[in-house]
Coordinates of N, CA and C in Angstrom, one line a residue:
G1 N -18.7 59.0 7.5 CA -18.2 58.3 6.7 C -19.5 56.9 5.5
D2 N -19.2 57.2 4.4 CA -19.9 56.5 3.7 C -20.4 55.1 4.6
V3 N -21.4 54.0 4.1 CA -21.6 53.4 4.8 C -22.1 51.9 3.2
G4 N -22.2 52.6 2.3 CA -22.6 51.8 1.2 C -23.7 51.6 1.0
V5 N -24.4 52.0 -0.5 CA -25.5 51.8 -0.6 C -25.9 50.7 -2.0
A6 N -26.7 50.6 -2.2 CA -27.2 49.8 -3.4 C -28.1 50.0 -4.1
G7 N -28.1 49.7 -5.6 CA -29.6 49.9 -6.4 C -29.3 49.5 -7.7
L8 N -30.6 49.7 -8.0 CA -30.6 49.6 -9.9 C -31.4 50.7 -10.4
A9 N -30.0 50.8 -11.5 CA -30.8 51.8 -12.7 C -31.7 51.3 -14.1
E10 N -32.2 51.7 -14.5 CA -32.9 51.2 -15.9 C -32.4 52.3 -16.9
G11 N -31.6 51.5 -18.0 CA -31.9 52.7 -19.5 C -31.8 51.7 -20.4
R12 N -32.6 52.1 -21.3 CA -33.2 51.5 -22.8 C -32.8 49.9 -22.7
G13 N -33.7 49.4 -21.8 CA -34.5 48.5 -21.5 C -33.2 47.4 -20.6
A14 N -32.2 48.1 -20.5 CA -30.8 47.2 -19.8 C -30.8 47.4 -18.5
R15 N -30.5 45.9 -17.6 CA -30.4 46.3 -16.2 C -29.2 46.6 -16.2
N16 N -29.1 47.3 -15.0 CA -27.3 47.7 -14.5 C -27.6 47.5 -13.0
A17 N -26.3 46.8 -12.2 CA -26.7 47.1 -10.9 C -25.0 47.6 -10.3
F18 N -25.7 48.5 -9.8 CA -24.1 49.5 -9.0 C -24.0 49.3 -7.4
V19 N -23.0 49.7 -7.1 CA -22.9 49.6 -5.6 C -21.9 50.5 -5.5
V20 N -22.4 51.7 -4.8 CA -21.6 52.7 -3.7 C -20.5 52.1 -2.6
V21 N -19.5 52.0 -2.7 CA -18.9 51.6 -1.3 C -18.0 52.9 -1.3
A22 N -17.7 53.6 0.3 CA -16.9 54.6 0.2 C -16.6 55.5 -0.4
G23 N -17.6 56.1 -1.5 CA -17.9 57.1 -2.1 C -17.8 56.8 -3.6
A24 N -16.9 55.0 -4.2 CA -16.9 54.8 -5.5 C -18.0 54.0 -5.9
V25 N -18.0 54.3 -7.3 CA -19.1 53.8 -7.6 C -18.8 52.5 -8.4
V26 N -19.0 51.2 -8.1 CA -18.4 49.7 -8.7 C -19.9 49.4 -9.3
R27 N -19.7 49.3 -11.2 CA -20.7 49.0 -11.8 C -20.7 47.4 -12.4
R28 N -22.0 46.7 -12.1 CA -21.9 45.0 -12.7 C -22.8 45.4 -13.6
D29 N -22.6 45.0 -14.6 CA -23.2 45.1 -15.8 C -23.7 43.0 -16.5
A30 N -24.6 43.0 -17.4 CA -24.2 41.7 -18.0 C -23.2 40.9 -18.8
E31 N -22.3 42.0 -19.5 CA -20.9 41.5 -19.4 C -20.1 41.2 -18.5
S32 N -20.0 42.2 -17.2 CA -19.0 41.7 -16.8 C -19.3 40.5 -15.6
E33 N -21.2 40.2 -15.6 CA -21.5 39.0 -15.1 C -21.0 37.6 -15.5
K34 N -21.1 37.9 -17.4 CA -20.4 36.9 -17.8 C -19.2 36.1 -17.7
D35 N -18.5 37.3 -17.8 CA -16.7 37.5 -17.9 C -16.4 36.9 -16.2
M36 N -17.1 36.8 -15.5 CA -16.8 36.6 -14.3 C -17.5 35.0 -14.1
S37 N -19.0 34.9 -14.4 CA -18.8 33.2 -15.2 C -17.9 32.6 -15.6
V38 N -17.3 32.6 -16.8 CA -16.3 32.4 -17.4 C -14.9 32.0 -16.5
R39 N -14.5 33.1 -15.5 CA -13.8 32.9 -14.9 C -13.7 32.0 -13.5
T40 N -14.8 32.1 -13.2 CA -15.2 30.8 -12.4 C -15.2 29.5 -12.6
I41 N -15.6 29.1 -13.9 CA -15.8 27.8 -14.3 C -14.1 27.5 -14.5
I42 N -13.1 28.8 -15.1 CA -11.7 27.9 -15.5 C -11.0 27.8 -14.1
A43 N -11.7 28.8 -13.6 CA -11.1 28.4 -12.0 C -11.1 27.2 -11.4
L44 N -12.5 26.4 -11.7 CA -13.2 25.2 -10.9 C -12.6 24.1 -11.8
V45 N -12.1 24.2 -13.2 CA -11.4 23.1 -14.1 C -10.0 23.2 -13.3
F46 N -9.4 24.3 -13.2 CA -8.2 24.2 -12.2 C -7.8 23.2 -11.2
V47 N -9.1 23.9 -10.4 CA -9.2 23.2 -9.0 C -9.0 21.6 -9.3
V48 N -10.6 21.3 -10.0 CA -10.3 19.5 -10.2 C -9.5 19.2 -11.0
M49 N -8.5 19.4 -11.7 CA -7.3 19.4 -12.3 C -6.3 18.9 -10.9
A50 N -5.9 20.2 -10.0 CA -5.1 19.9 -9.1 C -5.4 18.5 -8.4
V51 N -7.3 18.6 -8.3 CA -7.0 17.5 -7.4 C -7.0 15.8 -7.5
V52 N -7.4 16.3 -8.5 CA -6.7 14.9 -9.4 C -5.2 14.4 -9.7
A53 N -4.6 15.3 -9.5 CA -3.1 15.2 -9.4 C -2.7 15.0 -8.3
L54 N -3.4 15.4 -7.2 CA -2.8 15.7 -5.9 C -3.4 13.9 -5.3
N55 N -4.3 13.6 -5.7 CA -5.3 12.1 -5.3 C -4.1 11.2 -5.7
R56 N -3.3 11.6 -6.9 CA -2.7 10.5 -7.8 C -1.6 10.2 -6.9
R57 N -0.9 11.7 -6.7 CA 0.3 11.5 -5.5 C 0.3 11.2 -3.8
L58 N -1.4 11.4 -3.5 CA -1.6 10.5 -2.3 C -1.5 8.9 -2.3
A59 N -1.7 8.4 -3.4 CA -1.6 7.2 -2.9 C -0.1 6.7 -2.4
R60 N 1.1 7.5 -2.2 CA 1.9 6.8 -2.4 C 2.5 7.5 -0.7
D61 N 3.4 6.8 0.0 CA 3.6 7.3 1.3 C 4.5 8.7 1.5
E62 N 5.3 8.2 2.2 CA 5.7 9.9 2.5 C 7.0 9.6 1.4
N63 N 7.8 8.9 1.1 CA 9.2 8.7 0.2 C 8.9 8.2 -1.2
G64 N 7.4 8.7 -1.3 CA 7.2 8.2 -2.7 C 6.9 6.8 -3.4
Q65 N 6.4 6.0 -2.4 CA 6.3 4.5 -2.8 C 5.4 4.2 -2.9
V66 N 4.7 3.1 -3.3 CA 3.3 2.2 -3.3 C 3.9 1.0 -2.9
T67 N 2.7 0.1 -2.1 CA 2.7 -0.8 -2.3 C 2.0 -2.0 -3.5
V68 N 3.0 -2.3 -4.3 CA 2.0 -3.3 -5.2 C 1.9 -4.6 -5.0
L69 N 0.6 -5.2 -4.7 CA 0.2 -6.8 -4.9 C -0.4 -7.7 -5.6
L70 N 0.9 -8.3 -5.6 CA 0.4 -9.5 -6.7 C 0.1 -10.6 -6.1
D71 N -1.1 -11.2 -7.2 CA -1.6 -12.7 -7.3 C -2.4 -12.7 -5.3
G72 N -2.6 -11.2 -4.9 CA -2.9 -11.2 -3.6 C -2.2 -11.5 -2.1
R73 N -0.9 -11.8 -2.6 CA 0.0 -12.6 -1.8 C 1.3 -11.9 -1.4
V74 N 1.8 -11.5 -2.6 CA 3.3 -11.1 -2.7 C 3.5 -9.5 -2.8
S75 N 3.7 -8.8 -1.9 CA 3.9 -7.6 -2.1 C 5.3 -7.0 -2.5
V76 N 5.4 -5.4 -3.5 CA 6.8 -4.9 -3.6 C 6.3 -4.0 -2.7
R77 N 7.2 -3.2 -2.8 CA 7.9 -1.6 -2.1 C 8.0 -1.0 -3.3
A78 N 8.1 0.1 -3.8 CA 8.2 0.2 -5.5 C 8.1 1.9 -5.5
E79 N 9.3 2.4 -5.9 CA 8.9 3.7 -6.6 C 8.5 3.9 -7.6
V80 N 7.8 5.1 -7.5 CA 6.9 5.2 -9.0 C 7.6 6.2 -10.1
A81 N 7.3 5.6 -11.5 CA 8.2 6.5 -12.3 C 6.9 6.9 -13.3
D82 N 6.3 8.4 -13.0 CA 5.2 8.1 -14.0 C 5.0 9.6 -14.8
D83 N 6.1 10.4 -15.2 CA 6.4 11.3 -16.0 C 7.7 10.4 -16.8
P84 N 7.7 11.6 -18.2 CA 8.7 11.1 -19.0 C 9.9 10.8 -18.3
L85 N 10.6 11.9 -17.4 CA 12.2 12.2 -17.5 C 12.2 10.9 -15.8
E86 N 10.9 10.4 -15.3 CA 11.3 9.5 -14.3 C 11.4 8.3 -15.0
R87 N 10.8 7.9 -16.1 CA 10.4 7.0 -17.4 C 12.0 6.4 -17.7
A88 N 12.6 7.3 -18.4 CA 13.9 7.5 -19.2 C 14.8 7.2 -17.5
R89 N 14.9 7.7 -16.5 CA 16.2 7.4 -15.3 C 15.8 6.1 -15.4
G90 N 14.4 5.8 -14.6 CA 14.6 4.2 -14.0 C 15.4 3.6 -13.1
L91 N 15.7 2.9 -13.2 CA 16.7 2.3 -12.4 C 18.5 2.6 -12.4
S92 N 18.3 3.3 -13.6 CA 20.1 3.6 -14.4 C 20.6 4.2 -13.3
G93 N 21.8 3.7 -13.0 CA 23.1 4.0 -11.9 C 23.4 3.7 -10.8
R94 N 22.4 2.5 -10.3 CA 21.9 2.4 -9.5 C 22.6 0.9 -9.0
E95 N 23.1 0.5 -7.8 CA 24.1 -0.7 -7.5 C 23.1 -2.0 -7.6
G96 N 22.0 -1.8 -7.2 CA 20.7 -3.0 -7.0 C 19.7 -2.9 -6.2
L97 N 19.1 -3.6 -6.1 CA 17.3 -3.6 -5.6 C 17.7 -4.7 -4.2
A98 N 16.9 -4.2 -3.0 CA 16.9 -5.4 -2.3 C 16.0 -6.2 -2.8
E99 N 15.4 -7.4 -2.1 CA 14.5 -8.3 -2.5 C 13.3 -7.4 -1.6
G100 N 11.7 -7.7 -2.4 CA 10.7 -7.4 -2.2 C 10.6 -5.3 -2.6
E101 N 11.6 -5.2 -3.6 CA 11.7 -3.7 -3.6 C 11.8 -3.4 -5.3
G102 N 11.4 -2.4 -6.1 CA 11.1 -2.4 -7.2 C 10.6 -1.1 -7.5
M103 N 10.6 -1.1 -9.0 CA 10.1 0.5 -9.4 C 9.0 0.2 -10.3
L104 N 8.0 0.8 -10.2 CA 6.1 0.7 -11.1 C 6.7 1.8 -11.8
F105 N 6.4 1.8 -13.2 CA 6.2 2.4 -14.3 C 4.8 2.5 -14.6
L106 N 4.3 3.6 -14.5 CA 2.6 4.0 -15.1 C 2.7 4.9 -16.1
F107 N 1.2 4.3 -17.1 CA 1.4 5.3 -18.3 C 0.2 5.1 -18.3
D108 N -0.4 6.5 -19.3 CA -1.9 6.9 -19.5 C -2.5 5.8 -20.0
A109 N -1.8 5.3 -20.6 CA -2.9 4.2 -22.2 C -2.5 3.5 -22.0
P110 N -2.5 1.4 -22.1 CA -2.1 0.8 -22.6 C -1.1 0.8 -24.3
E111 N 0.0 0.2 -24.1 CA 0.5 0.6 -25.6 C 1.7 -0.5 -25.7
E112 N 2.2 -0.7 -26.8 CA 3.1 -1.3 -26.6 C 4.5 -1.0 -26.3
L113 N 5.2 -1.3 -25.4 CA 6.4 -0.9 -24.9 C 7.9 -1.4 -25.1
L114 N 9.0 -0.9 -25.3 CA 9.9 -1.0 -25.8 C 11.1 -0.3 -23.8
F115 N 11.7 -1.2 -23.1 CA 12.6 -1.0 -21.8 C 13.8 -1.1 -22.4
W116 N 14.5 0.1 -22.4 CA 16.0 0.1 -22.7 C 17.0 -0.3 -21.3
M117 N 17.9 -0.3 -21.3 CA 18.7 -0.8 -20.1 C 20.1 0.2 -19.4
R118 N 19.8 1.3 -20.3 CA 21.3 2.2 -20.0 C 21.4 2.2 -18.7
G119 N 22.4 2.2 -18.6 CA 23.1 2.8 -16.9 C 22.7 1.8 -16.4
M120 N 22.1 0.3 -16.5 CA 21.5 -0.2 -15.3 C 23.1 -1.4 -15.2
R121 N 23.1 -2.0 -13.6 CA 24.3 -2.4 -13.4 C 24.3 -3.6 -12.6
F122 N 22.5 -4.1 -12.7 CA 22.4 -5.6 -12.3 C 21.0 -5.9 -13.1
P123 N 20.7 -7.0 -12.9 CA 19.9 -7.8 -13.8 C 18.9 -7.9 -13.1
I124 N 17.2 -7.8 -14.1 CA 16.3 -7.5 -13.6 C 15.1 -8.7 -13.9
D125 N 14.1 -9.1 -13.1 CA 12.9 -9.2 -13.9 C 12.2 -8.4 -14.3
I126 N 11.4 -8.0 -15.5 CA 10.2 -6.7 -16.2 C 9.0 -7.4 -16.0
I127 N 8.1 -7.2 -15.2 CA 6.8 -7.7 -15.6 C 6.1 -6.5 -16.0
W128 N 5.4 -7.3 -17.2 CA 4.5 -6.4 -17.6 C 3.1 -6.7 -17.6
I129 N 2.2 -5.4 -17.4 CA 1.5 -5.4 -17.0 C 0.2 -4.6 -17.9
N130 N -1.3 -4.9 -18.1 CA -2.1 -4.3 -18.3 C -3.5 -4.4 -17.8
S131 N -3.8 -3.5 -17.5 CA -5.6 -3.9 -16.8 C -5.7 -4.6 -15.7
G132 N -4.6 -4.5 -14.8 CA -4.2 -5.5 -13.7 C -4.2 -6.5 -13.6
R133 N -3.7 -7.4 -14.9 CA -3.4 -8.4 -14.9 C -1.7 -8.7 -15.6
V134 N -1.0 -9.9 -15.3 CA 0.4 -9.7 -15.8 C 0.0 -10.0 -17.3
I135 N 0.7 -9.7 -18.3 CA 0.3 -10.1 -19.8 C 2.1 -11.1 -19.9
G136 N 3.1 -10.7 -19.0 CA 4.3 -10.8 -19.5 C 5.3 -10.7 -18.6
V137 N 6.1 -11.6 -18.6 CA 7.3 -11.7 -17.3 C 8.8 -11.8 -18.2
T138 N 9.8 -10.3 -18.2 CA 10.8 -11.1 -18.9 C 11.7 -11.4 -17.7
E139 N 12.3 -12.8 -18.1 CA 13.1 -12.9 -16.3 C 14.8 -12.9 -16.7
N140 N 15.5 -12.1 -16.1 CA 16.7 -12.1 -15.9 C 17.3 -11.3 -16.7
A141 N 16.8 -10.0 -17.3 CA 17.1 -8.7 -18.0 C 18.8 -8.9 -17.2
L142 N 19.6 -8.6 -18.5 CA 20.5 -8.1 -18.1 C 21.1 -6.8 -18.8
P143 N 21.9 -6.3 -18.3 CA 22.0 -4.8 -18.6 C 23.0 -4.8 -19.7
P144 N 23.5 -3.7 -20.3 CA 24.4 -3.7 -21.4 C 25.6 -4.3 -21.0
G145 N 26.1 -5.2 -22.0 CA 27.6 -5.7 -21.9 C 27.7 -6.7 -21.5
K146 N 26.0 -7.4 -20.5 CA 26.3 -8.7 -19.7 C 25.6 -9.6 -20.9
G147 N 25.1 -9.0 -21.7 CA 23.7 -10.0 -22.3 C 24.0 -9.5 -24.0
P148 N 22.6 -10.4 -24.3 CA 22.8 -10.2 -25.8 C 21.7 -9.2 -26.7
T149 N 21.1 -8.2 -25.6 CA 20.6 -7.0 -26.0 C 20.2 -6.4 -24.7
A150 N 20.1 -4.9 -24.6 CA 19.5 -4.2 -23.6 C 18.4 -3.6 -23.8
T151 N 17.7 -4.4 -24.9 CA 16.1 -3.6 -24.6 C 15.0 -4.7 -24.9
F152 N 13.8 -4.8 -24.1 CA 13.5 -5.6 -24.2 C 11.7 -5.0 -24.6
S153 N 10.8 -5.9 -25.0 CA 9.4 -5.5 -25.6 C 8.3 -6.5 -24.4
S154 N 7.2 -5.6 -24.6 CA 5.9 -5.9 -23.9 C 5.8 -7.0 -24.8
T155 N 4.8 -8.2 -24.3 CA 4.4 -8.9 -25.1 C 2.5 -9.0 -25.1
G156 N 2.7 -7.1 -25.6 CA 1.2 -7.0 -26.1 C 1.3 -5.0 -25.1
P157 N 0.1 -5.0 -25.6 CA -0.2 -3.2 -25.0 C -0.4 -3.5 -23.3
A158 N 0.7 -2.1 -22.7 CA 0.9 -2.7 -21.6 C 0.1 -1.3 -20.6
D159 N 0.0 -1.0 -19.7 CA -0.1 0.0 -18.6 C 0.5 0.4 -17.6
R160 N 1.7 -0.8 -17.5 CA 1.9 -0.7 -16.0 C 3.0 -1.4 -16.1
V161 N 4.4 -1.7 -16.2 CA 5.4 -2.2 -15.8 C 6.2 -2.1 -14.6
L162 N 6.8 -3.0 -13.8 CA 7.2 -3.5 -12.6 C 8.2 -4.2 -12.5
E163 N 9.3 -3.7 -12.2 CA 11.0 -4.1 -12.4 C 11.5 -4.4 -11.1
V164 N 11.9 -5.8 -10.7 CA 11.9 -6.0 -9.6 C 13.5 -6.9 -9.9
P165 N 14.2 -7.3 -8.6 CA 14.9 -8.0 -8.6 C 15.1 -9.1 -9.5
A166 N 16.3 -10.0 -10.2 CA 16.2 -10.8 -11.0 C 16.0 -12.0 -10.2
G167 N 15.0 -12.7 -10.9 CA 14.6 -14.2 -9.9 C 13.4 -14.0 -9.2
Y168 N 13.4 -13.1 -8.7 CA 11.8 -12.5 -8.1 C 10.9 -13.0 -8.3
A169 N 10.3 -12.7 -9.7 CA 8.9 -13.1 -10.4 C 9.0 -14.6 -10.3
G170 N 10.1 -15.6 -10.7 CA 9.7 -16.7 -11.4 C 9.6 -17.6 -9.4
K171 N 10.8 -17.0 -8.3 CA 11.1 -17.1 -7.3 C 9.4 -17.2 -6.2
N172 N 8.7 -16.7 -6.7 CA 7.4 -16.2 -6.1 C 6.1 -16.6 -7.0
G173 N 6.5 -17.1 -7.8 CA 5.3 -17.8 -8.8 C 4.4 -16.3 -9.5
I174 N 4.8 -15.4 -10.1 CA 4.1 -14.6 -10.9 C 4.7 -14.8 -12.3
T175 N 3.7 -15.2 -12.9 CA 3.1 -15.6 -14.2 C 2.3 -15.2 -15.1
V176 N 1.7 -14.9 -16.2 CA 0.2 -14.3 -17.4 C -0.7 -15.0 -16.2
G177 N -1.4 -13.7 -16.0 CA -2.8 -14.0 -15.9 C -2.7 -13.4 -13.9
T178 N -1.7 -13.3 -13.6 CA -1.4 -13.1 -11.8 C -1.9 -11.5 -11.8
A179 N -2.9 -11.6 -10.8 CA -3.4 -10.2 -10.5 C -2.4 -9.1 -9.9
V180 N -3.2 -8.2 -10.7 CA -2.2 -6.9 -10.1 C -2.6 -6.2 -9.2
E181 N -2.7 -5.3 -8.2 CA -3.4 -4.2 -7.6 C -2.3 -3.6 -6.5
W182 N -2.8 -2.2 -6.4 CA -2.1 -1.2 -5.4 C -3.0 -1.7 -3.7
K183 N -2.1 -2.0 -3.3 CA -2.0 -2.3 -2.0 C -3.3 -1.1 -0.8
R184 N -3.3 -0.6 -1.4 CA -3.7 1.1 -0.6 C -5.1 1.1 -1.6
G185 N -5.2 0.3 -2.2 CA -6.6 -0.2 -2.3 C -7.2 0.7 -4.2
V186 N -6.2 1.3 -4.6 CA -6.1 2.0 -6.0 C -6.3 1.1 -6.8
A187 N -7.5 0.5 -7.6 CA -6.9 -0.8 -8.5 C -6.7 -0.4 -9.7
F188 N -5.3 -1.1 -10.9 CA -5.1 -1.2 -11.7 C -6.1 -0.7 -13.1

């Protein structure tokens, strides 16, 4: 059988490469080389995007949680809400949070935030965070029907929000300026 033959053919100043494999001729010219390069670059971009997304997820444990460290001494096991659906759902419909548990909301860039308490059944503390520091704390935010308002605003642009059981912030001395980091070493 045919083993394969490779060679170059020249015509009108253009160079064309061809390969003969099992009797078939496969032609490679400058245009197909460009197409191949463009496809390779596009594929590499998608691979890099997938790795970045995977790394964001890898900071979580097998239950999708992270450990948030406040002031280097107070840790909170937090579920992560980092897409619009998860952020809208939040803690709605749940019966409560155990001491030391919470939900961490992640945003791509700092912005003025408005949180609503739709479907909430228990009070919480809302810790507003920007660039690794607490910028505000809303203590004892009451669910709908239990207080004057069911919406709460950040005290300035925030890129993270941590919701914890009511009274947790005061009990643990969490105030404006408190440092916040991921215990897994990924800084805010």
